[in-house]
PDB file of C-alpha atoms and ligand atoms in Angstrom:
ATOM      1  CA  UNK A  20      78.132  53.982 110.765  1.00  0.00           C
ATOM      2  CA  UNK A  21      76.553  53.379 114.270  1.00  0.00           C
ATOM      3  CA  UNK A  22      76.308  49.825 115.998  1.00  0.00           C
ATOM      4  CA  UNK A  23      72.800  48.893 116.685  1.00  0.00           C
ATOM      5  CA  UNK A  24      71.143  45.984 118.403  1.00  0.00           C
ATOM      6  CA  UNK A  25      71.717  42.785 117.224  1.00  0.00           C
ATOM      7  CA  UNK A  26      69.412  39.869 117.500  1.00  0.00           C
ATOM      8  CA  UNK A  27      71.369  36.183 117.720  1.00  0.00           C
ATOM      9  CA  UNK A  28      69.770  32.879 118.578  1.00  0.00           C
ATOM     10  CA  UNK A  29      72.277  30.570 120.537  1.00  0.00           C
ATOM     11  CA  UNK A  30      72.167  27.264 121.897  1.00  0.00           C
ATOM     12  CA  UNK A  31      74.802  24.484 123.153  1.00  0.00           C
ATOM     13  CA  UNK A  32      77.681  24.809 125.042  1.00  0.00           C
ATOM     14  CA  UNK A  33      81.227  24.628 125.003  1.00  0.00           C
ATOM     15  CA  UNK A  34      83.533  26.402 122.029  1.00  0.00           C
ATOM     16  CA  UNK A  35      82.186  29.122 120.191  1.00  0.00           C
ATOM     17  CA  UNK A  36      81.245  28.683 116.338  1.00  0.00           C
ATOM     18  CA  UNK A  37      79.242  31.628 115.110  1.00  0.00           C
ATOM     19  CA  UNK A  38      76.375  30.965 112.309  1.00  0.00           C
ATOM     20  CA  UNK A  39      75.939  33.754 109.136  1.00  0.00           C
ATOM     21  CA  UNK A  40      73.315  33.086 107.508  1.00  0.00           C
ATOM     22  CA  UNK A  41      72.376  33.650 103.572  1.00  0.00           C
ATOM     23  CA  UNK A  42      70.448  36.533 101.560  1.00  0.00           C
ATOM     24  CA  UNK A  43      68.052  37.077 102.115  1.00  0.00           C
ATOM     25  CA  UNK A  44      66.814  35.032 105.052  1.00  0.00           C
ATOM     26  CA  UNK A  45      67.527  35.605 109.195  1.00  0.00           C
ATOM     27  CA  UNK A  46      69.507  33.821 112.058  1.00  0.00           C
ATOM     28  CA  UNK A  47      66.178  30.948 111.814  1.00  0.00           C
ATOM     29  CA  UNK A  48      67.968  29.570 109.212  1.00  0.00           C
ATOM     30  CA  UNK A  49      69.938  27.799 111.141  1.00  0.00           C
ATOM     31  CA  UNK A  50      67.207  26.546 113.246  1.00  0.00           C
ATOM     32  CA  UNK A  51      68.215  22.694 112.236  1.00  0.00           C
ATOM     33  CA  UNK A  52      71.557  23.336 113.294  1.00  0.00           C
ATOM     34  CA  UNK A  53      70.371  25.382 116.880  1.00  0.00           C
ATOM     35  CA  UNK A  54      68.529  22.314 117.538  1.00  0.00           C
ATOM     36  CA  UNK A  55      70.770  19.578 117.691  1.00  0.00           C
ATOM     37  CA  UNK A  56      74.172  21.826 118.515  1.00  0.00           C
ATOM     38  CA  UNK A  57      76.769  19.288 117.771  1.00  0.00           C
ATOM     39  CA  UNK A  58      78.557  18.032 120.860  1.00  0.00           C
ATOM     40  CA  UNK A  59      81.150  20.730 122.601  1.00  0.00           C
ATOM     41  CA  UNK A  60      80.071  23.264 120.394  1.00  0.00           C
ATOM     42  CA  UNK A  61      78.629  26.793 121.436  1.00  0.00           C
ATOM     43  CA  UNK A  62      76.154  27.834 118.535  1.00  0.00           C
ATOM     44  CA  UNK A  63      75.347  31.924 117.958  1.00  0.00           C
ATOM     45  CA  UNK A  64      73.400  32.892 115.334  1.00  0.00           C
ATOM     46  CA  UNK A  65      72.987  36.511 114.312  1.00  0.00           C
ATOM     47  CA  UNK A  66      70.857  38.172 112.067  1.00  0.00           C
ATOM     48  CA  UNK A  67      72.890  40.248 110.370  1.00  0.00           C
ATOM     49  CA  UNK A  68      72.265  43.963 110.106  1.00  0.00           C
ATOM     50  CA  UNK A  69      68.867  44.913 108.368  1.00  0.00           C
ATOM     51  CA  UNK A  70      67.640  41.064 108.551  1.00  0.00           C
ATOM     52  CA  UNK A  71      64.809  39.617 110.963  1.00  0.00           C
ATOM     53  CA  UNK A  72      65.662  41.205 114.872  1.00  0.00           C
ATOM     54  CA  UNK A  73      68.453  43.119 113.783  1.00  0.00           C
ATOM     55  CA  UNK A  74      67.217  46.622 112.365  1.00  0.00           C
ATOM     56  CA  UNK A  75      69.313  48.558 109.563  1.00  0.00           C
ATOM     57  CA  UNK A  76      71.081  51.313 110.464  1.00  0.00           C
ATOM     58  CA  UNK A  77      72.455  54.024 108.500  1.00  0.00           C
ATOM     59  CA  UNK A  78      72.372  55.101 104.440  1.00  0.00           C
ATOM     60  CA  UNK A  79      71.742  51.800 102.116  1.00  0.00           C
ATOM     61  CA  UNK A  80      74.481  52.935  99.740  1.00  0.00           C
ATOM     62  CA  UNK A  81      76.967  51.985 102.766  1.00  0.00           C
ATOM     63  CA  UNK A  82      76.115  48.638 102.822  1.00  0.00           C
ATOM     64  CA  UNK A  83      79.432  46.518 102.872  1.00  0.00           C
ATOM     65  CA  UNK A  84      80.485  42.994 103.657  1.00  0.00           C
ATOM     66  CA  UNK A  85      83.145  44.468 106.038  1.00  0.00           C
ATOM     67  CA  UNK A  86      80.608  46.556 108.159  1.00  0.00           C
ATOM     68  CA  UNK A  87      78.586  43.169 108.346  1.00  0.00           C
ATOM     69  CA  UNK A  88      81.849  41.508 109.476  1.00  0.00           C
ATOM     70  CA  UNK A  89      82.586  44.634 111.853  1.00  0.00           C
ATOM     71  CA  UNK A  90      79.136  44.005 113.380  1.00  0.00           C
ATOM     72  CA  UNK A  91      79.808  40.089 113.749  1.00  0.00           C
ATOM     73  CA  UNK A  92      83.208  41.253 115.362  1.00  0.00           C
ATOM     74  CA  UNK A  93      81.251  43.643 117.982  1.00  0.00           C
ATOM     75  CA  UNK A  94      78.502  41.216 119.077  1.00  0.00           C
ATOM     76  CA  UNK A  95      81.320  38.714 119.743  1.00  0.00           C
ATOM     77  CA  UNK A  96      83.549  41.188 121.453  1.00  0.00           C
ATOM     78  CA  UNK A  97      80.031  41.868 123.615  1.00  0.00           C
ATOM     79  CA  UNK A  98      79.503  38.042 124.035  1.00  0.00           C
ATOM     80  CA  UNK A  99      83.181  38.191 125.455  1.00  0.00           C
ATOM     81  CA  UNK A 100      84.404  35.635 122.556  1.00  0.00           C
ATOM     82  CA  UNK A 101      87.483  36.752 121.483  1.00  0.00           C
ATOM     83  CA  UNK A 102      88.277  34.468 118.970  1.00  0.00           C
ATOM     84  CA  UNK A 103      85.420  31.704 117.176  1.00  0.00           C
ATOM     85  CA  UNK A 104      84.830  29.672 114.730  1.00  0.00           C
ATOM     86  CA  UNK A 105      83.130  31.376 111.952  1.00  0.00           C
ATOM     87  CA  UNK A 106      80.407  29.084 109.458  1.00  0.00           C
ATOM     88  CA  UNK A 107      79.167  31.349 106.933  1.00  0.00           C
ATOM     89  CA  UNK A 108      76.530  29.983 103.941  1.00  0.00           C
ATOM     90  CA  UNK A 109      76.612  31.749 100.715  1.00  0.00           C
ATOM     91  CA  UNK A 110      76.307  35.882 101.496  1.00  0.00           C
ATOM     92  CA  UNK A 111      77.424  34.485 105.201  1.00  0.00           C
ATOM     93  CA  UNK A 112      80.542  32.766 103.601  1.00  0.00           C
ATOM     94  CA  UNK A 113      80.836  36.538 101.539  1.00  0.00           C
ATOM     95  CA  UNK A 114      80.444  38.241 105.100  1.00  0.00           C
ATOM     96  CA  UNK A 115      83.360  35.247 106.591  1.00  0.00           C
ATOM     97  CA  UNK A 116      85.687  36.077 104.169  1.00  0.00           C
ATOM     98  CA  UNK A 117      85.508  39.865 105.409  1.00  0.00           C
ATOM     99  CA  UNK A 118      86.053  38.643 108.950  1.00  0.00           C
ATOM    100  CA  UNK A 119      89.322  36.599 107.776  1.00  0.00           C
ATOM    101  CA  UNK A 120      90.574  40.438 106.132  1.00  0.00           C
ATOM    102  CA  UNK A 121      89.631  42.110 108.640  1.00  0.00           C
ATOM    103  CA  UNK A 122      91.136  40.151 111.632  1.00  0.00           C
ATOM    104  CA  UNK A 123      91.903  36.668 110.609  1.00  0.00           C
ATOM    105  CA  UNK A 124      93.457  36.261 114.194  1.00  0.00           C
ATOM    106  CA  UNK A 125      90.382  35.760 115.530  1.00  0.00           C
ATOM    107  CA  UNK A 126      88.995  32.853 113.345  1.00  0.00           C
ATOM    108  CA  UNK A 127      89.812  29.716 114.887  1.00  0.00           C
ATOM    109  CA  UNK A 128      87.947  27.709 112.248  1.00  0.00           C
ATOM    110  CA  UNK A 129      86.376  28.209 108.878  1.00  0.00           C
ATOM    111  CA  UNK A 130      83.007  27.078 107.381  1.00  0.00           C
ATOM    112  CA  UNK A 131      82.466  28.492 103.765  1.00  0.00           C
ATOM    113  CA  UNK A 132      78.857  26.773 102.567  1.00  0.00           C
ATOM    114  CA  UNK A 133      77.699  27.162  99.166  1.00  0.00           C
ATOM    115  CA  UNK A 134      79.593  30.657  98.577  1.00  0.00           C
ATOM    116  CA  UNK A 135      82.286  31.923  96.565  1.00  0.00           C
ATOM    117  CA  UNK A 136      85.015  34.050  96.823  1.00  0.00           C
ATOM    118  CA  UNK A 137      85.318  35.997  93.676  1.00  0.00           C
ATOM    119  CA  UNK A 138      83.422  38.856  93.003  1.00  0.00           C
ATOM    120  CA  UNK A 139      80.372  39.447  91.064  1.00  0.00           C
ATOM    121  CA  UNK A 140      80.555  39.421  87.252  1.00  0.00           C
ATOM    122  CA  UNK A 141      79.620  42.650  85.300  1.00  0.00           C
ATOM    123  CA  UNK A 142      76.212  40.133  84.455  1.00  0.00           C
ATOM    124  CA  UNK A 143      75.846  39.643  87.771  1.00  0.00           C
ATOM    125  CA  UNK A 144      75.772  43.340  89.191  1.00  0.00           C
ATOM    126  CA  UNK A 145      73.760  44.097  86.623  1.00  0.00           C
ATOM    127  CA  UNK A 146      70.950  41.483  88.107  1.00  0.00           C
ATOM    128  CA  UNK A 147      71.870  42.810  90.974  1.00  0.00           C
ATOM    129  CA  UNK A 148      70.503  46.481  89.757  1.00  0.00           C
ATOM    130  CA  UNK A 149      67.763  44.613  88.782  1.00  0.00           C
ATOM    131  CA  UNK A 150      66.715  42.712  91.978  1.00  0.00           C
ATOM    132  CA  UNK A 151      67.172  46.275  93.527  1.00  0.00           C
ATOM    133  CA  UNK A 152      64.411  47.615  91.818  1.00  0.00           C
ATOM    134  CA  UNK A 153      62.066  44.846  92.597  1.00  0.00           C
ATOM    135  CA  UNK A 154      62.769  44.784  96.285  1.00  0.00           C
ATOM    136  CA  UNK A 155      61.563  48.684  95.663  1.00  0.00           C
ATOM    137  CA  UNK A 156      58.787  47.814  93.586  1.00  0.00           C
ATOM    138  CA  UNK A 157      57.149  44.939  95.214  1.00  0.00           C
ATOM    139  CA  UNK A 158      59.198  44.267  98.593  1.00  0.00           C
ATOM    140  CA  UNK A 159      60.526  41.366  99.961  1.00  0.00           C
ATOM    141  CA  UNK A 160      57.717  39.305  98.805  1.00  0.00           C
ATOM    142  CA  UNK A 161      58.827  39.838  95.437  1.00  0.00           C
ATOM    143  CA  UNK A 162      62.400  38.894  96.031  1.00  0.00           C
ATOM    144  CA  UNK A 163      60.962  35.661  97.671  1.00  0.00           C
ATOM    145  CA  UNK A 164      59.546  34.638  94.345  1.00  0.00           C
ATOM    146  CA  UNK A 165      62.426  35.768  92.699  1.00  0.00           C
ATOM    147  CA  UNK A 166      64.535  33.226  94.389  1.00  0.00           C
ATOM    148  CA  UNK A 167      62.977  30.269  96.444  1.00  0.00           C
ATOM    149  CA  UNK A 168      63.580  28.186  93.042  1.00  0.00           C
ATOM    150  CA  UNK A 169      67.405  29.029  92.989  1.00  0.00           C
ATOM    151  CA  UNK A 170      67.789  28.539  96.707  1.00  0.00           C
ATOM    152  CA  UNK A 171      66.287  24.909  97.186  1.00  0.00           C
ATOM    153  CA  UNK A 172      67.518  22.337  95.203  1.00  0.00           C
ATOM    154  CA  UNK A 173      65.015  20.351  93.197  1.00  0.00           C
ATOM    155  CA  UNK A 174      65.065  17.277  95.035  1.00  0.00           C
ATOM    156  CA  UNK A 175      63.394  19.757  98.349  1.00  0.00           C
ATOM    157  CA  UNK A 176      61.386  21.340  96.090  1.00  0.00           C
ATOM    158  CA  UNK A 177      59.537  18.331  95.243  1.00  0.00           C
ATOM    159  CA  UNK A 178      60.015  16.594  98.019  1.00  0.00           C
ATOM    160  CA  UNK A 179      59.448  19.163 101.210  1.00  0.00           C
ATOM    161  CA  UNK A 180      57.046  21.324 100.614  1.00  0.00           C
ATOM    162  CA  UNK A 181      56.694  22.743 103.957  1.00  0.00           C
ATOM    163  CA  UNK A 182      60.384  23.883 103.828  1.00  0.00           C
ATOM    164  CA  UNK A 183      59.519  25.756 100.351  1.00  0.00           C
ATOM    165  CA  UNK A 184      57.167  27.503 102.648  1.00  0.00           C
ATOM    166  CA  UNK A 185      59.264  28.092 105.776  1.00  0.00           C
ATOM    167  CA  UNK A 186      61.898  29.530 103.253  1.00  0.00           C
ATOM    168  CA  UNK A 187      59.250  31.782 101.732  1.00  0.00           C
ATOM    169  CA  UNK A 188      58.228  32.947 105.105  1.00  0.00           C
ATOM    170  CA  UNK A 189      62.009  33.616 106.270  1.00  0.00           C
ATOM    171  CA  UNK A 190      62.736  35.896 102.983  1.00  0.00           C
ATOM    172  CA  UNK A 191      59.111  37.673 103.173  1.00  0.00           C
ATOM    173  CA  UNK A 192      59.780  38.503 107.360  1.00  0.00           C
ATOM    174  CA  UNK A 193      63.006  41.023 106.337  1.00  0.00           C
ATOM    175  CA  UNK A 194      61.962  44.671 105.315  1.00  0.00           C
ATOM    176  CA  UNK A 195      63.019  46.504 102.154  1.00  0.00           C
ATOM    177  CA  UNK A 196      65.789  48.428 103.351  1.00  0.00           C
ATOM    178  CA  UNK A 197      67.895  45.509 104.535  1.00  0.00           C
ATOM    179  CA  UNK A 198      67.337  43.455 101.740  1.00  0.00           C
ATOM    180  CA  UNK A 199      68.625  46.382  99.406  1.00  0.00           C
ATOM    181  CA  UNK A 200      71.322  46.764 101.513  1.00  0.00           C
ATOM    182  CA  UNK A 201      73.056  43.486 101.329  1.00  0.00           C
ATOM    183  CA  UNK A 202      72.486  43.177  97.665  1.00  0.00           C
ATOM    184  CA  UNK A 203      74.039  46.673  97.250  1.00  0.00           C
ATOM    185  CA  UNK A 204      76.939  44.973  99.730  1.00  0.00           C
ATOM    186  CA  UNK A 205      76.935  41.575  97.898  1.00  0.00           C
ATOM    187  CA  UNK A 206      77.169  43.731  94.362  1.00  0.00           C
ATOM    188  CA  UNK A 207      80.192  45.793  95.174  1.00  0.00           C
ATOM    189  CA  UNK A 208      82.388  42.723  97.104  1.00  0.00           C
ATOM    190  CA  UNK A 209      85.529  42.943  96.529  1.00  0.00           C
ATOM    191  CA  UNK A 210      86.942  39.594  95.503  1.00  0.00           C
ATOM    192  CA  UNK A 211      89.110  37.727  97.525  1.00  0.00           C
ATOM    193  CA  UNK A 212      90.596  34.880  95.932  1.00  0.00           C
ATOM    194  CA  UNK A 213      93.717  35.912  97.342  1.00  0.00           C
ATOM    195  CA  UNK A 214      92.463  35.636 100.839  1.00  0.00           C
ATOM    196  CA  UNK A 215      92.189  31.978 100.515  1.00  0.00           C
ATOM    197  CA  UNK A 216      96.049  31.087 100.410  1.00  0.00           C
ATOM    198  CA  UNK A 217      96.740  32.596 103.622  1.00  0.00           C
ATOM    199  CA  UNK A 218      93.860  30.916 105.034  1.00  0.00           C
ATOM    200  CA  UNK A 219      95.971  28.922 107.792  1.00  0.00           C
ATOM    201  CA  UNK A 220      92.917  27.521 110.157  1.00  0.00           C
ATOM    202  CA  UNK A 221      91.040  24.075 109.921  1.00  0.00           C
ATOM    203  CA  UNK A 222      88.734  24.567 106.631  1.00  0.00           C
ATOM    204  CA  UNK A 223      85.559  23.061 105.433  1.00  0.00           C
ATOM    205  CA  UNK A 224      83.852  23.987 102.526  1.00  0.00           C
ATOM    206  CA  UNK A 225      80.459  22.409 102.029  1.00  0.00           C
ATOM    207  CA  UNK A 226      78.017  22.326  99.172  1.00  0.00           C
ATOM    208  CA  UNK A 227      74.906  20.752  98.369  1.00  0.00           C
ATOM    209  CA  UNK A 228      74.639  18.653  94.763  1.00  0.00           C
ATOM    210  CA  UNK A 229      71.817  20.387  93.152  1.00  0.00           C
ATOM    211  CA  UNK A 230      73.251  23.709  93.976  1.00  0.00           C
ATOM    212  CA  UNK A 231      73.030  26.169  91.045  1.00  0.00           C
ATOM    213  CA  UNK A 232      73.810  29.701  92.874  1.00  0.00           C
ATOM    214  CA  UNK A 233      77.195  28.504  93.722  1.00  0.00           C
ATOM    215  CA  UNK A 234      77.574  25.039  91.827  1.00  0.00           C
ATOM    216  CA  UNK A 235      79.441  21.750  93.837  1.00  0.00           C
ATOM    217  CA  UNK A 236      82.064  21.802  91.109  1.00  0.00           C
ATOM    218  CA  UNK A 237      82.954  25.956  92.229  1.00  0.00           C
ATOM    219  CA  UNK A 238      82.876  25.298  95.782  1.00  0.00           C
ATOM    220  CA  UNK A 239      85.193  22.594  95.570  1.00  0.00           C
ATOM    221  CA  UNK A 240      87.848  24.060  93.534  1.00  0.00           C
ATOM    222  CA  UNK A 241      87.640  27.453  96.073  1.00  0.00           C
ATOM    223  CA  UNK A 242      88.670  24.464  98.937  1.00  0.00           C
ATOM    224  CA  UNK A 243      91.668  23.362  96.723  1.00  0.00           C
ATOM    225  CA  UNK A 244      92.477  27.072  96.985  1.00  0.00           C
ATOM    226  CA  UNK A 245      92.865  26.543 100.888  1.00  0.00           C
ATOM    227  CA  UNK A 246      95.409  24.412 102.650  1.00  0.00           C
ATOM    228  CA  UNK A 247      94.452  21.442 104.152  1.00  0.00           C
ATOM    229  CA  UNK A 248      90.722  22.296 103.264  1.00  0.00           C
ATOM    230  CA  UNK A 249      88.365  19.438 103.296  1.00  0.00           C
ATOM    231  CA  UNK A 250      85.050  19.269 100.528  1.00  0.00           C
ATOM    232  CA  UNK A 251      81.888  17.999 101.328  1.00  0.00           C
ATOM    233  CA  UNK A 252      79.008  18.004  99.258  1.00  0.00           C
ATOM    234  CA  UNK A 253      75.407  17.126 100.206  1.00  0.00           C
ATOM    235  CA  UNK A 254      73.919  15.255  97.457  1.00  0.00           C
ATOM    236  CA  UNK A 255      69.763  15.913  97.097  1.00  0.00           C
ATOM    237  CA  UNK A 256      70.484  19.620  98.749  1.00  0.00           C
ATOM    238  CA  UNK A 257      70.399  22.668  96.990  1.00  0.00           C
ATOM    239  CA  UNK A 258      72.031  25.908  97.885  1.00  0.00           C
ATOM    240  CA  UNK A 259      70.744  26.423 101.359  1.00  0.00           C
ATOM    241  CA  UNK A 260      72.485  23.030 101.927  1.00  0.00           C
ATOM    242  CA  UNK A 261      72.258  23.421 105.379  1.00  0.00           C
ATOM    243  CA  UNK A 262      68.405  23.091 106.047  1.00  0.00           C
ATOM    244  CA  UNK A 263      67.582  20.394 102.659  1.00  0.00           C
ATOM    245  CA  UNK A 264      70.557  18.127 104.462  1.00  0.00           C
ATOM    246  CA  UNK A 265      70.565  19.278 108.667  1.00  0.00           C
ATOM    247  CA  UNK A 266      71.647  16.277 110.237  1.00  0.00           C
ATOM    248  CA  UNK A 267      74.273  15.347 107.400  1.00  0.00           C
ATOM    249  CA  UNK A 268      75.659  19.564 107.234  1.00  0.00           C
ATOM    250  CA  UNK A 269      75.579  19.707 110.965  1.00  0.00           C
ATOM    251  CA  UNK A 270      78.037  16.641 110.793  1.00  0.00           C
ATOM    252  CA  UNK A 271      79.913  18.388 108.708  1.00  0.00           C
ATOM    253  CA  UNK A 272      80.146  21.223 110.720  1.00  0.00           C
ATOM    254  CA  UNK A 273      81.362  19.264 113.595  1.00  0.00           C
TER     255      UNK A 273
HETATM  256  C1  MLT B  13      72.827  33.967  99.144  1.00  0.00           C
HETATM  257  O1  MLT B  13      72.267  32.872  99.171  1.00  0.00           O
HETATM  258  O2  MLT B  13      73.325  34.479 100.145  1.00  0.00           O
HETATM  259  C2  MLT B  13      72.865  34.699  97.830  1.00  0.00           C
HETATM  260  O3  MLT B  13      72.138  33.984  96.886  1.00  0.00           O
HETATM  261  C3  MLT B  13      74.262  34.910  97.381  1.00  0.00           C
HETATM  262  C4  MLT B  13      74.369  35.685  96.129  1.00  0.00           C
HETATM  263  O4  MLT B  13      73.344  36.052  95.539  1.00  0.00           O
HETATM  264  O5  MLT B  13      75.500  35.966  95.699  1.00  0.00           O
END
């Protein structure tokens, strides 16, 4: 499949950590965290193929977490990173995982946020067919109502309404094809529980208390699958941990 452009914010200086963000939202997620870079830390955000800036390229039905993870490999390889840490939240801890198979030599550090690493359940794909044809029917709008409840825990959801709406806004930016795309990608993963014992760099998994796409009690028995892994979980967050707790998930990161 051809390499397009890629869009990626970046900010801060020093070693390289690169940002994946969830489905079905863009690099802006991690506005909170491209704001206050923690110190010595080099911040780049993609969007990853067929989200926000980054336009999809090629037949839907290719869709894969590895040719996300080849694409996160070529804009690094442009950047002239050779080797990063890697933070990926939910479908960006999916696309992570693929990085560590494909060329776990050039991980220095892990971040898997409010993900998994088993594949989906024959219940789950079968949602997944489902969510396919409403991104045909209605678009991304209809996806967004599909899914802000899941993706913000309820403490945000009551509590910051203005980040109900910036989510909203994130999911309803990406076009159709993308969004089919990655659920296609996220439907077919292959699982790789496996992966996680030979996971030999410094580990954090993270995940918010009120999480119910990939519950606290999941994520944290994923980091007993990894050596030397260290849990953290955000109480009051949901699933997209990272913007319901910033300051707390950006110390995390660090
Ligand atoms: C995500 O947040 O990336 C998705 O909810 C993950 C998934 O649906 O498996």
């Amino acid at each position: 499949m051809a390499t397009g452009p890629m869009r990626y914010l970046e900010a801060g200086s020093g070693r390289p950590m690169v940002l994946l963000h969830a489905f079905p939202l863009g690099a802006e997620q991690w506005l909170p965290q491209l704001a206050r870079p923690p110190m010595g830390w080099r911040l780049i955000a993609p969007d990853l193929r067929g989200f926000g800036g980054s336009p999809w390229m090629g037949d839907v039905a290719s869709a894969s977490m590895d040719r996300y993870a080849a694409d996160v490999f070529d804009l690094m390889t442009h950047l002239d990173v050779p080797r990063a840490s890697v933070a990926g939240l939910s479908m960006g801890g999916y696309v992570a995982l693929a990085m560590m198979a494909r060329d776990a030599e050039r991980i220095t550090g892990l971040v898997l946020a409010d993900t998994r690493a088993t594949a989906d359940s024959p219940e789950a794909r079968a949602a997944r067919d489902r969510m396919i044809e409403l991104v045909r029917r209605e678009g991304s709008p209809g996806v967004a109502r599909e899914m802000v409840d899941k993706l913000l825990g309820e403490s945000t959801r009551t509590q910051q309404p203005d980040l109900v709406d910036a989510v909203v806004t994130l999911v309803e930016a990406n076009g159709p094809e993308g969004v089919e795309a990655a659920i296609r990608a996220m439907r077919d993963r292959p699982d790789r529980t496996e992966l996680l014992a030979a996971i030999d760099c410094p580990t954090v998994v993270i995940c918010g208390g009120q999480d119910i796409v990939t519950p606290p009690e999941e994520c944290e028995a994923m980091s007993r699958q990894i050596r030397g892994a260290q849990f953290v979980r955000l109480d009051g967050a949901g699933h997209l941990a990272n913007l319901e707790r910033p300051i707390e998930f950006t110390a995390a990161l660090a």
